[in-house]
Short mmCIF file of C-alpha atoms in Angstrom, two decimals:
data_model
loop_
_atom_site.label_atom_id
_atom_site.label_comp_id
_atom_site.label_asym_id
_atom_site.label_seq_id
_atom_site.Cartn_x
_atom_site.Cartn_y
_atom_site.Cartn_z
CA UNK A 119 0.00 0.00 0.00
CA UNK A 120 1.12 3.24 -1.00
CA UNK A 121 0.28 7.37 -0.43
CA UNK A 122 0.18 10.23 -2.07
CA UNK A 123 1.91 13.07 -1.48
CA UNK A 124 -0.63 13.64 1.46
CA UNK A 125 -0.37 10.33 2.93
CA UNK A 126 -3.40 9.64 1.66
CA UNK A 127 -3.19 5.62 0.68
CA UNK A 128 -4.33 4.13 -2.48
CA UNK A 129 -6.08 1.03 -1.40
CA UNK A 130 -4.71 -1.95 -3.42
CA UNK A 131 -4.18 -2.41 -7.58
CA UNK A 132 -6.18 -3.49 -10.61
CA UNK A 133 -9.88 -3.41 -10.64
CA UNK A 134 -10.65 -0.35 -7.82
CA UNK A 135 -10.29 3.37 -8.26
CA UNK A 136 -8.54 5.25 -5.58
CA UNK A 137 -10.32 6.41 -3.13
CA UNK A 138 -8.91 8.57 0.33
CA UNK A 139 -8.07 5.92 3.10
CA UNK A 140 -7.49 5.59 7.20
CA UNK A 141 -8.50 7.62 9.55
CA UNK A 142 -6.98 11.73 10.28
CA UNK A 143 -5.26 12.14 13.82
CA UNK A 144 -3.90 15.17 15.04
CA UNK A 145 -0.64 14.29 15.30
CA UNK A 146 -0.65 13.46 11.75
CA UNK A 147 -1.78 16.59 10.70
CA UNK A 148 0.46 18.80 13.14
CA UNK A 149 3.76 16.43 12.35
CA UNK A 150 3.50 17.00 8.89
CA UNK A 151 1.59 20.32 8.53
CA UNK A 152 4.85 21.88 9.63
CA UNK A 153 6.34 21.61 6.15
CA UNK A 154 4.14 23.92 4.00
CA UNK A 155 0.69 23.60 1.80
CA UNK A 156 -0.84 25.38 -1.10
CA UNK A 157 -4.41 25.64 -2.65
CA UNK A 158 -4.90 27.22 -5.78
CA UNK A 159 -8.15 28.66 -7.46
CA UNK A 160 -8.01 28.51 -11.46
CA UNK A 161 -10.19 30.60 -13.14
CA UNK A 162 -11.44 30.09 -17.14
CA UNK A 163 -8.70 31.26 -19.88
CA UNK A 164 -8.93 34.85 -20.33
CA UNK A 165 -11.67 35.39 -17.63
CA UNK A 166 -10.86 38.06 -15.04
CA UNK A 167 -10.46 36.45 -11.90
CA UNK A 168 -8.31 35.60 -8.64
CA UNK A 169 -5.97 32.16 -7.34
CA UNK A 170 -6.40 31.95 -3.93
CA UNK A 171 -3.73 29.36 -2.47
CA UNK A 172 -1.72 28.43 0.57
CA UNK A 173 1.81 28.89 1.02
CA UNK A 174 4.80 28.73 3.25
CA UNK A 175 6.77 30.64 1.16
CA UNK A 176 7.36 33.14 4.70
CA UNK A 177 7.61 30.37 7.16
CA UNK A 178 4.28 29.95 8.06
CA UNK A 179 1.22 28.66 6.09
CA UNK A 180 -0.67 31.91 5.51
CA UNK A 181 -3.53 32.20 2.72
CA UNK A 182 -2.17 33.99 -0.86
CA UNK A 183 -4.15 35.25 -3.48
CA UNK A 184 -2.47 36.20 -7.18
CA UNK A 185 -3.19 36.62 -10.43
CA UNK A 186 -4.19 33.37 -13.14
CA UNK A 187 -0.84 33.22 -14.80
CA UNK A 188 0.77 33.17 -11.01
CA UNK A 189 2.10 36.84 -11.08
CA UNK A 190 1.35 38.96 -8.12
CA UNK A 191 1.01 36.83 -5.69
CA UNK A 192 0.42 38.57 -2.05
CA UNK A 193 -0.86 37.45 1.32
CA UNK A 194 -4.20 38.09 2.61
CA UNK A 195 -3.67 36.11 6.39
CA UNK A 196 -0.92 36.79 8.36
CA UNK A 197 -0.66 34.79 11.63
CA UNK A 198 1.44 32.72 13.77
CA UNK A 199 -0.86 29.42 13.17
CA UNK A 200 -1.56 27.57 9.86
CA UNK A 201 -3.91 28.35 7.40
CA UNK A 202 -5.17 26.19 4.62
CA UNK A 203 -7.81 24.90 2.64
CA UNK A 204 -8.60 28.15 1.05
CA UNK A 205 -12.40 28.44 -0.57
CA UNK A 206 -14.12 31.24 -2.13
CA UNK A 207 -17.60 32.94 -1.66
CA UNK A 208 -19.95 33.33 -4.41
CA UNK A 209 -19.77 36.84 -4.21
CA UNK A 210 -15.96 36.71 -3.74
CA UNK A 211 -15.55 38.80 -0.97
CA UNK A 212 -14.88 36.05 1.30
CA UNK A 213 -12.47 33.64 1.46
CA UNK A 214 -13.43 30.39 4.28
CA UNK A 215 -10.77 28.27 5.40
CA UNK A 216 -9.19 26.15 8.10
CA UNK A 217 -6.44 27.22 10.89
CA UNK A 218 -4.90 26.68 14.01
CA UNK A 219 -4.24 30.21 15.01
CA UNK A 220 -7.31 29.72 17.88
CA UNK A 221 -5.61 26.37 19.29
CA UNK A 222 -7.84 23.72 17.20
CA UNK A 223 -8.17 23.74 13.73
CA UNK A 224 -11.15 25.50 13.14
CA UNK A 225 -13.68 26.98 9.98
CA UNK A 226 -12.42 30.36 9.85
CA UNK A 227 -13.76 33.51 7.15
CA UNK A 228 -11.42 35.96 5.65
CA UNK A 229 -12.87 39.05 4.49
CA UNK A 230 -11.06 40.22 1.76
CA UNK A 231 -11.96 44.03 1.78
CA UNK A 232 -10.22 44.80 4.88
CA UNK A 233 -8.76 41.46 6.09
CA UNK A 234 -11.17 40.42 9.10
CA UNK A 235 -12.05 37.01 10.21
CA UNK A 236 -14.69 35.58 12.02
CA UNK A 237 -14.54 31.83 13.23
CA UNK A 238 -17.15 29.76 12.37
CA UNK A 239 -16.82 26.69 14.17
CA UNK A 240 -16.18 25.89 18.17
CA UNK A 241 -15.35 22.67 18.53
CA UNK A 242 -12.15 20.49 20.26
CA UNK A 243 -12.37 18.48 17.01
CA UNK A 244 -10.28 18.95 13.67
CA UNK A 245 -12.75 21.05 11.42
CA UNK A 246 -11.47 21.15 7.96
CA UNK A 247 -11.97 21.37 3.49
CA UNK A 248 -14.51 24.35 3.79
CA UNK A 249 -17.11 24.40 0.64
CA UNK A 250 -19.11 27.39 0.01
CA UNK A 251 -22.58 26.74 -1.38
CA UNK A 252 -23.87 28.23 -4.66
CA UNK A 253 -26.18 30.75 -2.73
CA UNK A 254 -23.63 31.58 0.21
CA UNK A 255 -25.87 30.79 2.89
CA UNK A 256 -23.95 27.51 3.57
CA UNK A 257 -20.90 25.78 4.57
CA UNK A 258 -20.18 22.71 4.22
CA UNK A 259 -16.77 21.16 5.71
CA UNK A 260 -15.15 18.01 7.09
CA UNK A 261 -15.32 17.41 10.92
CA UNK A 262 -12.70 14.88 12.51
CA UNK A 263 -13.45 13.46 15.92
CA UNK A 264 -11.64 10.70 17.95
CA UNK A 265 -10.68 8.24 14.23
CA UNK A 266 -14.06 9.49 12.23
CA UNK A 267 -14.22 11.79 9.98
CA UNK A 268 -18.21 13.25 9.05
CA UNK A 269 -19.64 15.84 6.64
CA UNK A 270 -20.87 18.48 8.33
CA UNK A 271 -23.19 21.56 7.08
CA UNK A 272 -23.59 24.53 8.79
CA UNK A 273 -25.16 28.49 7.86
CA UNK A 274 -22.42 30.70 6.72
CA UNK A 275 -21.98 32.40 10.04
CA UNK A 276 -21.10 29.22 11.68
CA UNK A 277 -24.86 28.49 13.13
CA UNK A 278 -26.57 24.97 12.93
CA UNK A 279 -23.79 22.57 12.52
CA UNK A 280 -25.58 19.09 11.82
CA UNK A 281 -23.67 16.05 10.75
CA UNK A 282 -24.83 15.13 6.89
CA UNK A 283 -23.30 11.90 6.95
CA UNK A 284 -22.58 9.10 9.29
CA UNK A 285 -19.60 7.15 7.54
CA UNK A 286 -16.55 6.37 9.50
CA UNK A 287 -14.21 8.16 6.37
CA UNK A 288 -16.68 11.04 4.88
CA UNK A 289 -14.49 13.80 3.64
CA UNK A 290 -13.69 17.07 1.71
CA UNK A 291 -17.40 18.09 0.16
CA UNK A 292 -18.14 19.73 -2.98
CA UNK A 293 -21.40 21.32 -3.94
CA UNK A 294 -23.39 21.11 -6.84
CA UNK A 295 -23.64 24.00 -9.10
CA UNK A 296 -27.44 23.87 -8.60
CA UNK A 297 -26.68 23.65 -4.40
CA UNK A 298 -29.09 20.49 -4.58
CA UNK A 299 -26.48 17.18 -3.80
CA UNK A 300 -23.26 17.22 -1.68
CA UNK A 301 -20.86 14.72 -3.02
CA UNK A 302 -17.84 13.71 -1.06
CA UNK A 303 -15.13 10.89 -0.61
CA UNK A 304 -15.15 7.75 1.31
CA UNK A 305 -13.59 4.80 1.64
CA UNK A 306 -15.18 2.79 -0.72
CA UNK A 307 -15.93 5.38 -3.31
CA UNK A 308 -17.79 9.01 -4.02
CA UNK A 309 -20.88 9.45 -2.94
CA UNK A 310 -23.85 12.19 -2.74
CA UNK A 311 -26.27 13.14 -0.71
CA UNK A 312 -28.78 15.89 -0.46
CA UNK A 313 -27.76 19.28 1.99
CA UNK A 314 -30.88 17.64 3.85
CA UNK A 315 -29.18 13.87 3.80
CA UNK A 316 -31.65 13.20 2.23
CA UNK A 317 -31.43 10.88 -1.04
CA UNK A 318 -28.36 8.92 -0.34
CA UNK A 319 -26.61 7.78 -3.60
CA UNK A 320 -23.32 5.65 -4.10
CA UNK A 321 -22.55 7.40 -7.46
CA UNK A 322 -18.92 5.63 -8.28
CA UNK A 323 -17.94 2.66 -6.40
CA UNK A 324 -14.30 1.29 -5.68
CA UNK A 325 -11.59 3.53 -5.33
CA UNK A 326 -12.57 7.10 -5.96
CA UNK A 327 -12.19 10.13 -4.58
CA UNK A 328 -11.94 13.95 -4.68
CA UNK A 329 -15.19 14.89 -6.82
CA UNK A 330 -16.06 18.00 -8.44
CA UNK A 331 -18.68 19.38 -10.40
CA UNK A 332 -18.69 20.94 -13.65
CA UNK A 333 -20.13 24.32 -13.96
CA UNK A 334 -23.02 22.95 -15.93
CA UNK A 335 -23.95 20.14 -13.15
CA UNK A 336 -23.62 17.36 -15.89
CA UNK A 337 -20.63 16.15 -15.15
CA UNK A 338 -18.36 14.89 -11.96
CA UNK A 339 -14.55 14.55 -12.39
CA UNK A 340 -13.26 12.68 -9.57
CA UNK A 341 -9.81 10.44 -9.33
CA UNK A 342 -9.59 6.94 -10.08
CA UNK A 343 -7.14 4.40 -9.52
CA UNK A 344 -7.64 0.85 -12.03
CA UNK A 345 -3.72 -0.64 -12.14
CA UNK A 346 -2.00 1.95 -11.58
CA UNK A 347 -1.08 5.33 -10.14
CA UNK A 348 -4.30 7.42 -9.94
CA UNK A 349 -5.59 9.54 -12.34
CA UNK A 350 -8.03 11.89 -13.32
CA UNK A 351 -11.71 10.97 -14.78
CA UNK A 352 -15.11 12.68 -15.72
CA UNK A 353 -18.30 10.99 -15.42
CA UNK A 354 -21.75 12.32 -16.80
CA UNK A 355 -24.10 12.68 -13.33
CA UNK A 356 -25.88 9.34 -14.88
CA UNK A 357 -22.55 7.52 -13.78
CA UNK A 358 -22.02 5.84 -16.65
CA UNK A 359 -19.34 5.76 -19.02
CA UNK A 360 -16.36 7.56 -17.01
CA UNK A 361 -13.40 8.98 -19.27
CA UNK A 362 -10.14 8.50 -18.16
CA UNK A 363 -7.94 12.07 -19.16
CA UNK A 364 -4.54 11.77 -17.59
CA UNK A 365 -2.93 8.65 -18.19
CA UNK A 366 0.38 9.09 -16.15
CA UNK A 367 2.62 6.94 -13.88
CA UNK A 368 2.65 9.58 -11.68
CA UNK A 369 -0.29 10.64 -9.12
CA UNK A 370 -3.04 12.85 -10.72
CA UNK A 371 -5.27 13.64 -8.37
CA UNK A 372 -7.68 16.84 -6.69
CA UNK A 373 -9.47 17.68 -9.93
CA UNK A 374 -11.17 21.15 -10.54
CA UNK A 375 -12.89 22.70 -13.03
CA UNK A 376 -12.68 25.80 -14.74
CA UNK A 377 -15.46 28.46 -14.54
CA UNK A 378 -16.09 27.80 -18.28
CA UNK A 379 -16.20 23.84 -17.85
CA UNK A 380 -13.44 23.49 -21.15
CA UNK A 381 -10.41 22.62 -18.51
CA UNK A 382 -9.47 20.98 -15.49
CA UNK A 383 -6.89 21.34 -13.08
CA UNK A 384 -5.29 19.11 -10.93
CA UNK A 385 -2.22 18.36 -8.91
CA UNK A 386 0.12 15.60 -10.16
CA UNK A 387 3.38 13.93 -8.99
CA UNK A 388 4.66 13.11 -12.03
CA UNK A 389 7.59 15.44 -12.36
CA UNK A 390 8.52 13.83 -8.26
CA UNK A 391 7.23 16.82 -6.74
CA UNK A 392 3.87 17.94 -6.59
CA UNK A 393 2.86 21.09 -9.11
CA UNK A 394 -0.74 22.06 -10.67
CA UNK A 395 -1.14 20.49 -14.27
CA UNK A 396 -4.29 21.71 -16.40
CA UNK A 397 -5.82 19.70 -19.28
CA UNK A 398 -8.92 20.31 -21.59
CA UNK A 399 -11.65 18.78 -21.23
CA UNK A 400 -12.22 17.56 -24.49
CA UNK A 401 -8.44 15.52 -23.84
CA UNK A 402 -7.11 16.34 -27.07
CA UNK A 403 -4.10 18.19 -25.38
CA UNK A 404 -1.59 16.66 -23.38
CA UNK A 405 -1.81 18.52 -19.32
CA UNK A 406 0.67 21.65 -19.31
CA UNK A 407 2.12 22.55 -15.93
CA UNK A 408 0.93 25.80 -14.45
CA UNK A 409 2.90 25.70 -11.80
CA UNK A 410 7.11 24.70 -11.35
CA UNK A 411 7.83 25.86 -7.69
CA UNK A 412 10.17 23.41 -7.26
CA UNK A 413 8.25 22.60 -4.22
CA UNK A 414 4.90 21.22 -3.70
CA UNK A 415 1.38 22.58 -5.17
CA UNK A 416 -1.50 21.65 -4.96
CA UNK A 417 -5.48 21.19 -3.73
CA UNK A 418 -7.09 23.49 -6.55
CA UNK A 419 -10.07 25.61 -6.51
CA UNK A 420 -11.30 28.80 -7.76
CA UNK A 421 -12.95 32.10 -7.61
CA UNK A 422 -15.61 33.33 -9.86
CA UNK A 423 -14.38 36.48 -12.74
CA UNK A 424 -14.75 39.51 -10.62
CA UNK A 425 -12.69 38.83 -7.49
CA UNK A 426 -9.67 40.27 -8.09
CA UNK A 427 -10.29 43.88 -7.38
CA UNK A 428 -11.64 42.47 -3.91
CA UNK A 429 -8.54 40.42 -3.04
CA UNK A 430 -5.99 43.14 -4.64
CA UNK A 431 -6.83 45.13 -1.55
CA UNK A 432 -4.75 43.18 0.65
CA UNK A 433 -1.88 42.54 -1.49
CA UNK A 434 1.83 42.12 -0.77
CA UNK A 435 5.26 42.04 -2.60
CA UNK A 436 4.89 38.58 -4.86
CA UNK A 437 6.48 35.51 -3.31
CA UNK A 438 7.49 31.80 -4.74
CA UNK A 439 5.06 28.97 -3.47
CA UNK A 440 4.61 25.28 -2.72
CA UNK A 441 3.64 23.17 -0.17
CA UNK A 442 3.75 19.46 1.91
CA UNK A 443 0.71 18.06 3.53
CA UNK A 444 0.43 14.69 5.17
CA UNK A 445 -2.81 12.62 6.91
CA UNK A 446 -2.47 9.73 8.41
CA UNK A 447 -3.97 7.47 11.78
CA UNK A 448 -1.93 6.34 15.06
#
């Protein structure tokens, strides 16, 4: 059994698809954490529009926004304690993510007009991979207690936390465009469920993890693993037929889409570090590298055209980037 470059382990070969495995303890994430992280947010080519990421290019893990071809890069949290797991409001004025800087890692939200934060969740637990719904009224996010990990879903200001799922591995959510299913990982494959819990489906079975959504809401790319290394796929939300778009020794996984649904980005190990690759869609291109830090990149998301005047606000002198995360179990 092998991990990624998050210590996430790929259970098994031939005949599965990768899927996240184990259990998240805190010394795993606070041994580990130690050595960087970065999240990125690709927008559509040409559109106007901000990467928000995570870097320890200073030191410390602090939350960075720049520009889509990686220019003007600046910080826009500076603290002692980590912070990671970037993730965008609707609007874009907000940016929700995890940190430390309170003693557990918490749901924290960054405005980006004048750099506040309010914390959103209160718990002793490990509260982590914020995802914004469509509207901006909620939040959904992973919560890690004891060796379980649940999705939970709360209102945007951090009221009416409620369990959605009751798994012993439910992690890192992702909206539908349309706000109506939650899909997520687990150990034995994606799955949805409605923001109610209602409607329970297991939409890809085996090992598979890390879904997204298209734009559109027709489509779910998510990472696979058959007999090899895993890689990236897109399904349409019928589950059938699943097309297979990096085909790479290396690891290919946390897939993203672009606002405009023709690309997808994702981070891959295939170069023996771990940078952001993007590739079309369509897979008539082979995936280009949009990042060479010489470190580590990865975990991508974006922010909608429009945020950038918001985020340039808080912006600092440009910095290099990269970044080392590992999960694991006692």
């Amino acid at each position: 059994m092998s991990v990624d470059a998050y210590g996430r382990r790929k259970h098994g070969t031939g005949g599965g698809q990768s899927v996240m495995g184990g259990t998240l303890s805190r010394s795993a994430w606070l041994a580990v954490v130690a050595i960087g992280a970065v999240s990125l947010a690709l927008p559509s080519r040409g559109a106007e529009s901000t990467i928000a990421f995570t870097s320890n290019r200073n030191g410390n893990m602090d939350i960075y926004v720049m520009d889509p071809d990686g220019g003007n890069a600046r910080t826009v949290s500076r603290n002692d304690a980590w912070d990671w797991y970037p993730t965008w409001s609707p609007d874009g004025k907000e940016i929700a993510f995890s940190s430390e800087r309170d003693g557990d890692m918490e749901i924290h939200a960054l405005h980006l007009s004048d750099g506040r934060t309010r914390r959103l969740t209160r718990q002793r637990d490990l509260d982590y991979a914020p995802a914004w719904s469509p509207d901006g009224s909620r939040i959904a996010y992973t919560r890690h207690e004891g060796r379980l990990s649940e999705v939970h879903v709360m209102d945007a200001d951090g009221a009416n936390s409620r369990p959605l799922t009751d798994g012993p591995a439910a992690t890192e959510p992702a909206w539908s465009t349309d706000g109506s299913r939650i899909a997520y990982s687990t150990q034995d494959g994606v799955r949805m469920v409605g923001p109610d819990g209602a409607d329970p489906v297991h939409f890809v079975r085996g090992m598979a993890s890390d879904p997204a959504w298209s734009p559109d809401g027709q489509r779910v790319a998510y990472r696979a693993s058959d007999d090899r290394s895993p890689d990236i796929y897109v399904v349409d939300i019928d589950g059938r037929d699943p097309v297979r778009l990096t085909k790479h020794g290396g690891l290919d996984y946390e897939p993203v889409w672009s606002p405009d649904g023709r690309e997808i980005a994702f981070t891959s190990e295939r170069d023996g570090g771990a940078n952001i690759y993007v590739v079309d869609v369509d897979g008539r291109d082979d995936p280009r590298a949009i990042t060479r830090s010489g470190t580590l990149d990865g975990q991508p998301a974006w922010a909608r055209p429009g945020a950038s005047l918001l985020a340039a606000a808080a912006g600092v002198a440009p910095a290099t980037w990269g970044w080392l995360r590992r999960r694991g179990s006692n």
